[in-house]
Short mmCIF file of C-alpha atoms and ligand atoms in Angstrom, two decimals:
data_model
loop_
_atom_site.label_atom_id
_atom_site.label_comp_id
_atom_site.label_asym_id
_atom_site.label_seq_id
_atom_site.Cartn_x
_atom_site.Cartn_y
_atom_site.Cartn_z
CA UNK L 1266 -25.43 -52.15 -6.65
CA UNK L 1267 -24.03 -48.64 -7.70
CA UNK L 1268 -20.35 -48.03 -8.16
CA UNK L 1269 -18.85 -46.48 -5.05
CA UNK L 1270 -18.26 -42.80 -5.79
CA UNK L 1271 -14.94 -42.64 -3.91
CA UNK L 1272 -12.82 -45.14 -5.83
CA UNK L 1273 -10.00 -44.67 -8.27
CA UNK L 1274 -8.73 -47.52 -10.48
CA UNK L 1275 -5.57 -47.71 -12.52
CA UNK L 1276 -3.66 -50.54 -14.32
CA UNK L 1277 -1.36 -53.23 -12.92
CA UNK L 1278 1.06 -52.22 -10.17
CA UNK L 1279 4.64 -52.30 -11.29
CA UNK L 1280 7.01 -54.64 -9.57
CA UNK L 1281 9.61 -52.06 -8.82
CA UNK L 1282 12.26 -51.13 -6.30
CA UNK L 1283 11.91 -49.18 -3.06
CA UNK L 1284 13.55 -46.26 -4.70
CA UNK L 1285 11.09 -46.20 -7.54
CA UNK L 1286 8.19 -46.10 -4.97
CA UNK L 1287 9.93 -43.43 -3.01
CA UNK L 1288 10.05 -41.35 -6.20
CA UNK L 1289 6.32 -41.89 -6.71
CA UNK L 1290 5.56 -40.88 -3.10
CA UNK L 1291 7.54 -37.62 -3.66
CA UNK L 1292 5.71 -36.95 -6.88
CA UNK L 1293 2.26 -37.52 -5.11
CA UNK L 1294 3.20 -35.15 -2.29
CA UNK L 1295 4.12 -32.47 -4.78
CA UNK L 1296 0.99 -33.03 -6.73
CA UNK L 1297 -1.11 -32.79 -3.60
CA UNK L 1298 0.24 -29.28 -2.92
CA UNK L 1299 -0.54 -28.26 -6.54
CA UNK L 1300 -4.16 -29.43 -5.93
CA UNK L 1301 -4.36 -27.18 -2.92
CA UNK L 1302 -3.93 -29.67 -0.09
CA UNK L 1303 -1.99 -28.96 2.89
CA UNK L 1304 0.74 -31.08 4.43
CA UNK L 1305 0.66 -34.67 3.29
CA UNK L 1306 2.43 -37.80 4.83
CA UNK L 1307 2.18 -41.56 4.36
CA UNK L 1308 1.22 -44.13 6.96
CA UNK L 1309 1.35 -47.90 7.03
CA UNK L 1310 -2.29 -49.31 7.01
CA UNK L 1311 -2.35 -50.14 10.74
CA UNK L 1312 -5.05 -49.27 13.31
CA UNK L 1313 -2.76 -49.05 16.36
CA UNK L 1314 -5.26 -47.31 18.65
CA UNK L 1315 -8.25 -49.46 17.91
CA UNK L 1316 -8.43 -50.62 21.55
CA UNK L 1317 -8.61 -47.02 22.82
CA UNK L 1318 -11.51 -46.42 20.37
CA UNK L 1319 -13.29 -49.63 21.33
CA UNK L 1320 -13.06 -48.59 25.04
CA UNK L 1321 -14.33 -45.12 24.33
CA UNK L 1322 -17.46 -46.66 22.64
CA UNK L 1323 -17.91 -49.19 25.31
CA UNK L 1324 -17.89 -46.37 27.87
CA UNK L 1325 -20.73 -44.84 25.99
CA UNK L 1326 -18.77 -41.61 25.31
CA UNK L 1327 -20.14 -41.46 21.71
CA UNK L 1328 -23.55 -40.70 23.05
CA UNK L 1329 -26.25 -40.67 20.44
CA UNK L 1330 -23.75 -41.07 17.44
CA UNK L 1331 -24.89 -44.69 16.96
CA UNK L 1332 -22.94 -45.00 13.66
CA UNK L 1333 -19.72 -44.88 15.62
CA UNK L 1334 -20.61 -48.27 17.43
CA UNK L 1335 -22.05 -50.22 14.50
CA UNK L 1336 -20.59 -53.73 14.51
CA UNK L 1337 -19.72 -53.81 10.85
CA UNK L 1338 -18.06 -50.41 11.09
CA UNK L 1339 -16.09 -51.53 14.12
CA UNK L 1340 -14.56 -54.20 11.95
CA UNK L 1341 -13.45 -51.69 9.30
CA UNK L 1342 -11.73 -49.48 11.93
CA UNK L 1343 -9.78 -52.50 13.15
CA UNK L 1344 -8.68 -53.69 9.74
CA UNK L 1345 -8.39 -51.25 6.83
CA UNK L 1346 -8.33 -54.16 4.40
CA UNK L 1347 -12.01 -54.64 4.97
CA UNK L 1348 -12.47 -51.31 3.21
CA UNK L 1349 -9.88 -51.78 0.60
CA UNK L 1350 -8.56 -55.32 0.07
CA UNK L 1351 -4.86 -55.30 -0.60
CA UNK L 1352 -4.37 -51.88 1.00
CA UNK L 1353 -0.65 -51.25 1.38
CA UNK L 1354 -0.40 -47.57 2.44
CA UNK L 1355 -2.45 -44.62 3.46
CA UNK L 1356 -1.86 -41.09 2.26
CA UNK L 1357 -3.02 -38.64 5.04
CA UNK L 1358 -3.70 -35.16 3.85
CA UNK L 1359 -4.38 -32.07 5.84
CA UNK L 1360 -6.41 -29.05 4.70
CA UNK L 1361 -5.68 -25.95 6.77
CA UNK L 1362 -8.67 -23.83 7.91
CA UNK L 1363 -7.53 -22.03 11.14
CA UNK L 1364 -8.13 -18.25 10.68
CA UNK L 1365 -5.42 -17.17 13.07
CA UNK L 1366 -5.39 -15.60 16.46
CA UNK L 1367 -6.74 -12.17 15.34
CA UNK L 1368 -10.01 -13.72 14.09
CA UNK L 1369 -10.89 -14.59 17.72
CA UNK L 1370 -10.38 -11.11 19.07
CA UNK L 1371 -13.55 -10.00 17.33
CA UNK L 1372 -16.26 -11.10 19.74
CA UNK L 1373 -20.03 -11.40 19.22
CA UNK L 1374 -22.37 -9.03 20.97
CA UNK L 1375 -24.98 -10.39 23.44
CA UNK L 1376 -27.64 -10.87 20.77
CA UNK L 1377 -25.32 -12.60 18.38
CA UNK L 1378 -24.46 -16.36 18.42
CA UNK L 1379 -21.03 -17.86 17.86
CA UNK L 1380 -20.42 -20.42 15.06
CA UNK L 1381 -17.26 -22.53 15.01
CA UNK L 1382 -14.76 -21.22 12.42
CA UNK L 1383 -14.65 -24.49 10.53
CA UNK L 1384 -18.19 -23.65 9.27
CA UNK L 1385 -17.55 -19.98 8.30
CA UNK L 1386 -17.05 -20.86 4.69
CA UNK L 1387 -17.73 -23.52 2.19
CA UNK L 1388 -18.24 -27.07 3.59
CA UNK L 1389 -14.96 -28.83 4.01
CA UNK L 1390 -16.38 -32.15 2.92
CA UNK L 1391 -16.89 -30.74 -0.57
CA UNK L 1392 -13.53 -28.91 -0.83
CA UNK L 1393 -11.33 -31.67 0.57
CA UNK L 1394 -13.32 -34.38 -1.07
CA UNK L 1395 -12.83 -32.88 -4.46
CA UNK L 1396 -9.13 -32.46 -3.99
CA UNK L 1397 -8.66 -35.93 -2.77
CA UNK L 1398 -10.62 -37.26 -5.68
CA UNK L 1399 -8.35 -35.37 -8.06
CA UNK L 1400 -5.23 -36.61 -6.41
CA UNK L 1401 -6.48 -40.22 -6.24
CA UNK L 1402 -7.45 -40.26 -9.90
CA UNK L 1403 -4.10 -38.76 -10.95
CA UNK L 1404 -1.90 -41.02 -8.82
CA UNK L 1405 -3.64 -44.33 -9.86
CA UNK L 1406 -3.65 -43.25 -13.39
CA UNK L 1407 0.08 -42.69 -13.19
CA UNK L 1408 1.08 -45.70 -11.08
CA UNK L 1409 -1.75 -48.21 -11.40
CA UNK L 1410 -3.47 -49.86 -8.45
CA UNK L 1411 -6.66 -48.96 -6.54
CA UNK L 1412 -7.48 -46.20 -4.15
CA UNK L 1413 -10.39 -45.04 -1.97
CA UNK L 1414 -10.67 -41.66 -0.40
CA UNK L 1415 -12.37 -40.47 2.73
CA UNK L 1416 -13.08 -37.19 4.56
CA UNK L 1417 -14.66 -37.49 8.03
CA UNK L 1418 -17.55 -39.84 7.10
CA UNK L 1419 -15.57 -43.20 6.79
CA UNK L 1420 -15.22 -45.74 9.50
CA UNK L 1421 -11.53 -44.82 9.77
CA UNK L 1422 -9.49 -43.67 12.77
CA UNK L 1423 -8.34 -40.59 10.93
CA UNK L 1424 -6.41 -38.91 13.73
CA UNK L 1425 -4.58 -42.08 14.63
CA UNK L 1426 -3.53 -42.58 10.97
CA UNK L 1427 -2.50 -38.93 10.92
CA UNK L 1428 -0.39 -39.41 14.06
CA UNK L 1429 1.15 -42.57 12.61
CA UNK L 1430 2.08 -40.81 9.39
CA UNK L 1431 4.01 -38.04 11.22
CA UNK L 1432 1.49 -35.27 10.19
CA UNK L 1433 1.31 -34.26 13.84
CA UNK L 1434 0.80 -35.42 17.46
CA UNK L 1435 -2.34 -36.08 19.48
CA UNK L 1436 -2.98 -33.26 21.94
CA UNK L 1437 -4.65 -33.46 25.33
CA UNK L 1438 -7.76 -31.83 23.63
CA UNK L 1439 -7.66 -35.03 21.40
CA UNK L 1440 -6.95 -32.87 18.33
CA UNK L 1441 -4.20 -33.80 15.78
CA UNK L 1442 -1.78 -30.95 16.20
CA UNK L 1443 0.80 -30.09 13.61
CA UNK L 1444 3.79 -28.22 15.13
CA UNK L 1445 3.87 -25.81 12.26
CA UNK L 1446 0.23 -25.27 11.46
CA UNK L 1447 -1.49 -26.02 14.74
CA UNK L 1448 -4.68 -28.15 14.99
CA UNK L 1449 -6.99 -26.17 12.63
CA UNK L 1450 -6.55 -28.76 9.90
CA UNK L 1451 -9.07 -31.12 8.44
CA UNK L 1452 -7.97 -34.65 7.67
CA UNK L 1453 -8.61 -36.66 4.52
CA UNK L 1454 -7.06 -40.04 3.50
CA UNK L 1455 -6.47 -42.09 0.44
CA UNK L 1456 -6.21 -45.73 1.10
CA UNK L 1457 -4.14 -47.25 -1.74
CA UNK L 1458 -2.89 -50.72 -3.02
CA UNK L 1459 0.30 -48.87 -4.03
CA UNK L 1460 3.30 -49.80 -1.86
CA UNK L 1461 4.19 -46.15 -1.01
CA UNK L 1462 6.91 -46.12 1.69
CA UNK L 1463 5.70 -44.72 5.11
CA UNK L 1464 7.07 -41.36 5.95
CA UNK L 1465 10.01 -41.56 8.27
CA UNK L 1466 9.14 -41.02 11.92
CA UNK L 1467 9.40 -37.45 13.25
CA UNK L 1468 10.09 -36.36 16.67
CA UNK L 1469 7.05 -34.49 18.00
CA UNK L 1470 6.99 -31.99 20.86
CA UNK L 1471 3.64 -32.94 22.54
CA UNK L 1472 1.66 -31.02 25.00
CA UNK L 1473 4.06 -31.33 27.97
CA UNK L 1474 2.60 -30.03 31.22
CA UNK L 1475 0.07 -27.77 29.53
CA UNK L 1476 -3.53 -28.40 30.47
CA UNK L 1477 -5.19 -25.08 29.07
CA UNK L 1478 -7.71 -26.94 26.92
CA UNK L 1479 -8.95 -29.07 29.90
CA UNK L 1480 -9.24 -26.09 32.14
CA UNK L 1481 -11.06 -23.91 29.53
CA UNK L 1482 -13.70 -26.33 28.49
CA UNK L 1483 -16.90 -24.78 30.02
CA UNK L 1484 -18.71 -28.20 30.05
CA UNK L 1485 -15.80 -30.07 31.57
CA UNK L 1486 -15.94 -32.41 28.60
CA UNK L 1487 -12.38 -33.85 29.09
CA UNK L 1488 -12.84 -37.04 31.04
CA UNK L 1489 -9.12 -37.32 31.25
CA UNK L 1490 -6.08 -36.11 29.24
CA UNK L 1491 -6.56 -37.28 25.65
CA UNK L 1492 -10.16 -38.44 26.27
CA UNK L 1493 -13.14 -36.46 25.35
CA UNK L 1494 -16.62 -37.36 26.66
CA UNK L 1495 -18.56 -36.38 23.43
CA UNK L 1496 -21.80 -36.28 25.49
CA UNK L 1497 -20.56 -33.08 27.12
CA UNK L 1498 -18.77 -31.43 24.30
CA UNK L 1499 -20.46 -28.31 22.91
CA UNK L 1500 -19.63 -29.50 19.41
CA UNK L 1501 -21.78 -32.62 19.99
CA UNK L 1502 -24.56 -30.79 21.92
CA UNK L 1503 -24.98 -28.31 19.17
CA UNK L 1504 -24.41 -30.46 16.11
CA UNK L 1505 -24.83 -34.12 16.62
CA UNK L 1506 -27.45 -34.30 19.50
CA UNK L 1507 -30.86 -34.32 17.80
CA UNK L 1508 -33.24 -33.94 20.85
CA UNK L 1509 -33.19 -32.25 24.20
CA UNK L 1510 -29.92 -30.68 25.39
CA UNK L 1511 -29.29 -31.83 29.00
CA UNK L 1512 -30.60 -28.93 31.29
CA UNK L 1513 -27.38 -28.88 33.44
CA UNK L 1514 -25.18 -28.19 30.43
CA UNK L 1515 -27.24 -25.50 28.86
CA UNK L 1516 -26.07 -22.56 31.08
CA UNK L 1517 -22.47 -23.60 30.23
CA UNK L 1518 -22.88 -23.34 26.55
CA UNK L 1519 -22.83 -19.63 26.31
CA UNK L 1520 -23.91 -18.42 22.96
CA UNK L 1521 -22.53 -21.28 20.91
CA UNK L 1522 -24.97 -22.16 18.25
CA UNK L 1523 -22.88 -24.40 15.98
CA UNK L 1524 -19.76 -26.28 17.17
CA UNK L 1525 -17.01 -24.88 19.44
CA UNK L 1526 -13.47 -23.81 19.23
CA UNK L 1527 -12.56 -23.15 22.81
CA UNK L 1528 -10.19 -26.09 23.35
CA UNK L 1529 -8.34 -25.10 20.26
CA UNK L 1530 -8.55 -21.29 20.72
CA UNK L 1531 -6.65 -21.62 24.09
CA UNK L 1532 -4.12 -24.08 22.67
CA UNK L 1533 -0.63 -22.42 22.48
CA UNK L 1534 -0.06 -24.29 19.17
CA UNK L 1535 -2.81 -22.24 17.54
CA UNK L 1536 -1.55 -18.74 18.75
CA UNK L 1537 -0.32 -17.52 15.53
CA UNK L 1538 -1.47 -15.33 12.64
CA UNK L 1539 -1.01 -16.11 9.04
CA UNK L 1540 1.26 -13.76 7.28
CA UNK L 1541 2.92 -13.36 4.02
CA UNK L 1542 1.55 -15.71 1.34
CA UNK L 1543 -0.56 -17.67 3.74
CA UNK L 1544 -2.66 -14.59 4.83
CA UNK L 1545 -6.39 -15.21 4.26
CA UNK L 1546 -5.67 -18.13 1.89
CA UNK L 1547 -7.88 -20.68 3.54
CA UNK L 1548 -10.12 -21.93 0.80
CA UNK L 1549 -12.80 -22.56 3.43
CA UNK L 1550 -13.22 -18.76 4.04
CA UNK L 1551 -13.70 -17.87 0.36
CA UNK L 1552 -17.19 -16.71 1.03
CA UNK L 1553 -17.18 -16.04 4.81
CA UNK L 1554 -20.10 -13.78 5.67
CA UNK L 1555 -20.36 -12.02 8.98
CA UNK L 1556 -23.90 -13.21 9.49
CA UNK L 1557 -22.73 -16.88 9.42
CA UNK L 1558 -19.87 -16.20 11.84
CA UNK L 1559 -21.91 -14.35 14.42
CA UNK L 1560 -25.50 -14.85 13.43
CA UNK L 1561 -28.10 -12.52 14.95
CA UNK L 1562 -29.97 -14.70 17.45
CA UNK L 1563 -33.40 -13.01 16.90
CA UNK L 1564 -33.17 -13.54 13.18
CA UNK L 1565 -31.89 -17.13 13.71
CA UNK L 1566 -34.70 -18.27 15.96
CA UNK L 1567 -37.35 -16.66 13.78
CA UNK L 1568 -35.92 -17.80 10.32
CA UNK L 1569 -38.18 -19.72 7.96
CA UNK L 1570 -37.11 -22.84 6.10
CA UNK L 1571 -36.37 -20.96 2.97
CA UNK L 1572 -34.34 -18.22 4.85
CA UNK L 1573 -32.33 -20.98 6.55
CA UNK L 1574 -31.49 -22.75 3.24
CA UNK L 1575 -30.38 -19.47 1.71
CA UNK L 1576 -28.47 -18.33 4.71
CA UNK L 1577 -26.43 -21.41 5.33
CA UNK L 1578 -26.26 -22.83 1.75
CA UNK L 1579 -22.89 -24.48 1.10
CA UNK L 1580 -21.64 -24.40 4.75
CA UNK L 1581 -21.21 -27.33 7.06
CA UNK L 1582 -24.12 -25.96 9.20
CA UNK L 1583 -26.79 -26.65 6.61
CA UNK L 1584 -26.85 -30.45 7.52
CA UNK L 1585 -28.23 -30.05 11.02
CA UNK L 1586 -31.46 -28.51 9.67
CA UNK L 1587 -33.43 -25.48 10.72
CA UNK L 1588 -34.94 -26.62 14.03
CA UNK L 1589 -31.74 -27.76 15.62
CA UNK L 1590 -30.11 -24.43 14.92
CA UNK L 1591 -33.20 -22.69 16.32
CA UNK L 1592 -33.02 -24.86 19.39
CA UNK L 1593 -29.51 -23.74 19.82
CA UNK L 1594 -30.41 -20.11 19.30
CA UNK L 1595 -33.00 -20.43 22.13
CA UNK L 1596 -30.30 -21.75 24.56
CA UNK L 1597 -27.99 -18.94 23.46
CA UNK L 1598 -30.69 -16.30 24.04
CA UNK L 1599 -31.20 -17.79 27.47
CA UNK L 1600 -27.55 -17.28 28.19
CA UNK L 1601 -27.50 -13.79 26.63
CA UNK L 1602 -28.12 -11.80 29.85
CA UNK L 1603 -29.84 -9.27 27.43
CA UNK L 1604 -33.32 -8.01 28.19
CA UNK L 1605 -33.92 -7.64 24.39
CA UNK L 1606 -34.09 -11.50 24.42
CA UNK L 1607 -37.19 -11.58 26.49
CA UNK L 1608 -39.94 -10.72 23.87
CA UNK L 1609 -38.10 -12.97 21.32
CA UNK L 1610 -38.27 -15.89 23.74
CA UNK L 1611 -41.86 -15.09 24.74
CA UNK L 1612 -42.82 -15.54 20.97
CA UNK L 1613 -40.64 -18.61 20.70
CA UNK L 1614 -42.37 -20.46 23.53
CA UNK L 1615 -45.40 -20.70 21.16
CA UNK L 1616 -43.32 -22.01 18.21
CA UNK L 1617 -44.50 -24.75 15.98
CA UNK L 1618 -41.59 -26.93 16.90
CA UNK L 1619 -41.70 -28.71 20.22
CA UNK L 1620 -37.97 -28.70 20.37
CA UNK L 1621 -37.78 -24.90 20.08
CA UNK L 1622 -40.68 -24.47 22.45
CA UNK L 1623 -39.07 -26.54 25.25
CA UNK L 1624 -35.69 -24.93 24.95
CA UNK L 1625 -37.30 -21.43 24.81
CA UNK L 1626 -39.26 -22.01 27.98
CA UNK L 1627 -36.07 -23.00 29.80
CA UNK L 1628 -34.18 -20.07 28.18
CA UNK L 1629 -36.92 -17.59 29.30
CA UNK L 1630 -36.80 -18.77 32.92
CA UNK L 1631 -32.98 -18.86 32.94
CA UNK L 1632 -32.64 -15.41 31.50
CA UNK L 1633 -35.19 -13.93 33.89
CA UNK L 1634 -33.47 -15.42 36.90
CA UNK L 1635 -30.12 -14.26 35.69
CA UNK L 1636 -31.37 -10.73 35.16
CA UNK L 1637 -32.95 -10.77 38.63
CA UNK L 1638 -29.70 -11.74 40.20
CA UNK L 1639 -27.85 -9.01 38.28
CA UNK L 1640 -30.34 -6.24 39.47
CA UNK L 1641 -30.73 -7.46 43.06
C1 B12 Z 794 -17.04 -38.43 16.35
C2 B12 Z 794 -16.26 -37.16 15.87
C3 B12 Z 794 -16.49 -36.02 16.61
C4 B12 Z 794 -17.12 -36.05 18.10
C5 B12 Z 794 -16.24 -36.79 19.14
C6 B12 Z 794 -14.85 -36.08 19.10
C7 B12 Z 794 -13.76 -36.91 19.83
N1 B12 Z 794 -12.73 -36.22 20.32
O1 B12 Z 794 -13.82 -38.16 19.83
C8 B12 Z 794 -17.60 -34.65 18.29
C9 B12 Z 794 -18.95 -34.37 17.74
C10 B12 Z 794 -17.49 -34.20 19.78
C11 B12 Z 794 -16.54 -33.95 17.49
C12 B12 Z 794 -16.07 -32.59 17.66
C13 B12 Z 794 -15.09 -32.06 16.84
N2 B12 Z 794 -14.60 -32.47 15.82
CO1 B12 Z 794 -14.78 -34.30 15.11
N3 B12 Z 794 -14.78 -36.05 14.31
C14 B12 Z 794 -15.42 -37.21 14.90
C15 B12 Z 794 -15.03 -38.34 13.96
C16 B12 Z 794 -16.15 -38.62 12.93
C17 B12 Z 794 -14.63 -39.61 14.75
C18 B12 Z 794 -13.63 -39.32 15.87
C19 B12 Z 794 -13.53 -40.54 16.72
O2 B12 Z 794 -13.38 -41.69 16.34
N4 B12 Z 794 -13.61 -40.30 18.07
C20 B12 Z 794 -13.29 -41.37 19.06
C21 B12 Z 794 -12.02 -41.15 19.69
C22 B12 Z 794 -11.71 -42.12 20.80
O3 B12 Z 794 -11.12 -41.21 18.77
P1 B12 Z 794 -10.07 -40.06 18.23
O4 B12 Z 794 -10.52 -38.75 18.77
O5 B12 Z 794 -9.88 -40.09 16.81
O6 B12 Z 794 -8.73 -40.48 19.00
C23 B12 Z 794 -7.80 -41.46 18.51
C24 B12 Z 794 -6.45 -40.87 18.60
O7 B12 Z 794 -6.40 -39.67 19.25
C25 B12 Z 794 -5.76 -42.03 19.46
N5 B12 Z 794 -5.29 -41.52 20.82
C26 B12 Z 794 -6.08 -41.26 21.78
N6 B12 Z 794 -5.40 -40.85 22.84
C27 B12 Z 794 -4.07 -40.86 22.48
C28 B12 Z 794 -3.00 -40.47 23.20
C29 B12 Z 794 -1.84 -40.48 22.58
C30 B12 Z 794 -0.61 -40.04 23.34
C31 B12 Z 794 -1.69 -40.98 21.24
C32 B12 Z 794 -0.39 -41.03 20.52
C33 B12 Z 794 -2.84 -41.42 20.52
C34 B12 Z 794 -4.07 -41.29 21.16
O8 B12 Z 794 -6.68 -43.06 19.80
C35 B12 Z 794 -7.89 -42.65 19.52
C36 B12 Z 794 -8.74 -43.87 19.00
O9 B12 Z 794 -8.17 -44.25 17.66
C37 B12 Z 794 -13.69 -37.76 13.22
C38 B12 Z 794 -13.52 -38.27 11.82
C39 B12 Z 794 -12.89 -39.69 11.81
N7 B12 Z 794 -13.52 -40.60 11.09
O10 B12 Z 794 -11.97 -39.92 12.55
C40 B12 Z 794 -14.01 -36.23 13.25
C41 B12 Z 794 -12.77 -35.36 13.46
C42 B12 Z 794 -12.01 -35.95 14.66
N8 B12 Z 794 -13.27 -34.07 13.98
C43 B12 Z 794 -12.75 -32.93 13.66
C44 B12 Z 794 -13.05 -31.76 14.03
C45 B12 Z 794 -12.55 -30.63 13.15
C46 B12 Z 794 -13.89 -31.50 15.18
C47 B12 Z 794 -14.12 -30.15 15.87
C48 B12 Z 794 -12.95 -29.20 15.88
C49 B12 Z 794 -15.32 -29.46 15.10
C50 B12 Z 794 -15.81 -28.19 15.94
N9 B12 Z 794 -15.07 -27.10 15.83
O11 B12 Z 794 -16.82 -28.22 16.51
C51 B12 Z 794 -14.57 -30.69 17.22
C52 B12 Z 794 -13.33 -30.87 18.20
C53 B12 Z 794 -13.61 -31.49 19.46
C54 B12 Z 794 -12.49 -32.27 20.03
N10 B12 Z 794 -11.68 -31.65 20.91
O12 B12 Z 794 -12.34 -33.43 19.60
C55 B12 Z 794 -11.53 -33.39 12.73
C56 B12 Z 794 -10.28 -33.29 13.60
C57 B12 Z 794 -9.02 -32.70 12.87
C58 B12 Z 794 -7.82 -32.66 13.71
N11 B12 Z 794 -6.88 -31.80 13.42
O13 B12 Z 794 -7.76 -33.41 14.78
C59 B12 Z 794 -11.91 -34.96 12.29
C60 B12 Z 794 -10.71 -35.78 11.99
C61 B12 Z 794 -12.67 -34.76 10.98
C62 B12 Z 794 -11.80 -34.44 9.76
N12 B12 Z 794 -11.82 -35.40 8.78
O14 B12 Z 794 -11.06 -33.46 9.68
N13 B12 Z 794 -16.05 -34.78 16.52
#
């Protein structure tokens, strides 16, 4: 068996006072900032919302994301010591990526798609993963013990841990919202055997009576406040769902071709612009290119495998593969209301991929009927 890549090991753990460990916790938080991480807090290793999670899965809301329901993984979510025996605390780290309100004022034209801002630059799994690794190696070298770090892919209830740590509160859009930085923040964790004292509880403002996210969601994906039915979420439909997109949802997807930001864009906690030192500092947007942000739909549906690899190299979008993106482009062209999309879709109904062909047939019919309604 190979050595896990996400583990850091140090020497014996010192039998020291609470004061000593509070000092270590402060040093770790400072170091995290110097490694380019955002806000960091510490939680006790409890999975206090496991029951909510189990119900969500039992209700089938995870759709085709079978990994979320695997029995061995369920066990890990319930008890973090299955992942790391002797775990005593969890460092929850944020990585800010929200581009700010102004970025959303620039809208795509009818022949351009719309990519979620989290994928505009370098894949966050790489950036956050590297920084967590550096921090985990440093802290276990300094203080001993063992740590394991995770970004997104682990069987961990990341938002719950973040909420428990005081990094923010859970919004009605199910996002972890930090009152200062909003919800445009990725989460990463270091599970550690070090007894770092949990951050003191903070009073959080919450969503109050606001329901903007629920109202704005085009596919009505919020089954209830704080509950998202992933099967209807545009993020799931464009990224996770491998096969046919349900026909009734296609017209509601607009020109989204990878992910969706609507429930965050409308959130009052995200209506700010970075200024001063923070302006444009998100590491994720280091190499943002306009054609990734609002890709030309004709180019997208016609792209070859090598064009795809070059175009989306290093971004999170690369992992869904060429045909899923072209499928999404077909739906977007169908929703474009633009006659220029007609010849493009006429070509695409003869595509080599059945997925692209079937979505293009739907898209062409839908577009033509929309154009007829507009002209009659
Ligand atoms: C599966 C998944 C998805 C699915 C399902 C999302 C969902 N809401 O469940 C899909 C594909 C739809 C998705 C979409 C997105 N995702 Co996603 N996703 C995940 C993943 C892998 C698991 C989430 C999960 O377990 N869902 C099941 C539900 C039941 O659990 P939950 O949402 O975590 O909710 C828990 C808490 O909120 C708590 N809880 C629930 N209600 C309440 C109410 C109150 C009052 C309280 C206190 C607590 C509470 O209990 C729940 C169970 O533990 C996590 C990474 C991870 N390992 O956690 C990333 C993660 C949640 N995703 C993330 C992101 C960035 C996104 C997108 C923004 C990407 C995009 N732009 O397209 C969208 C946002 C859509 C949305 N509104 O959630 C980030 C969220 C960061 C943040 N600040 O919240 C995560 C944490 C990845 C990361 N490491 O950064 N995602």
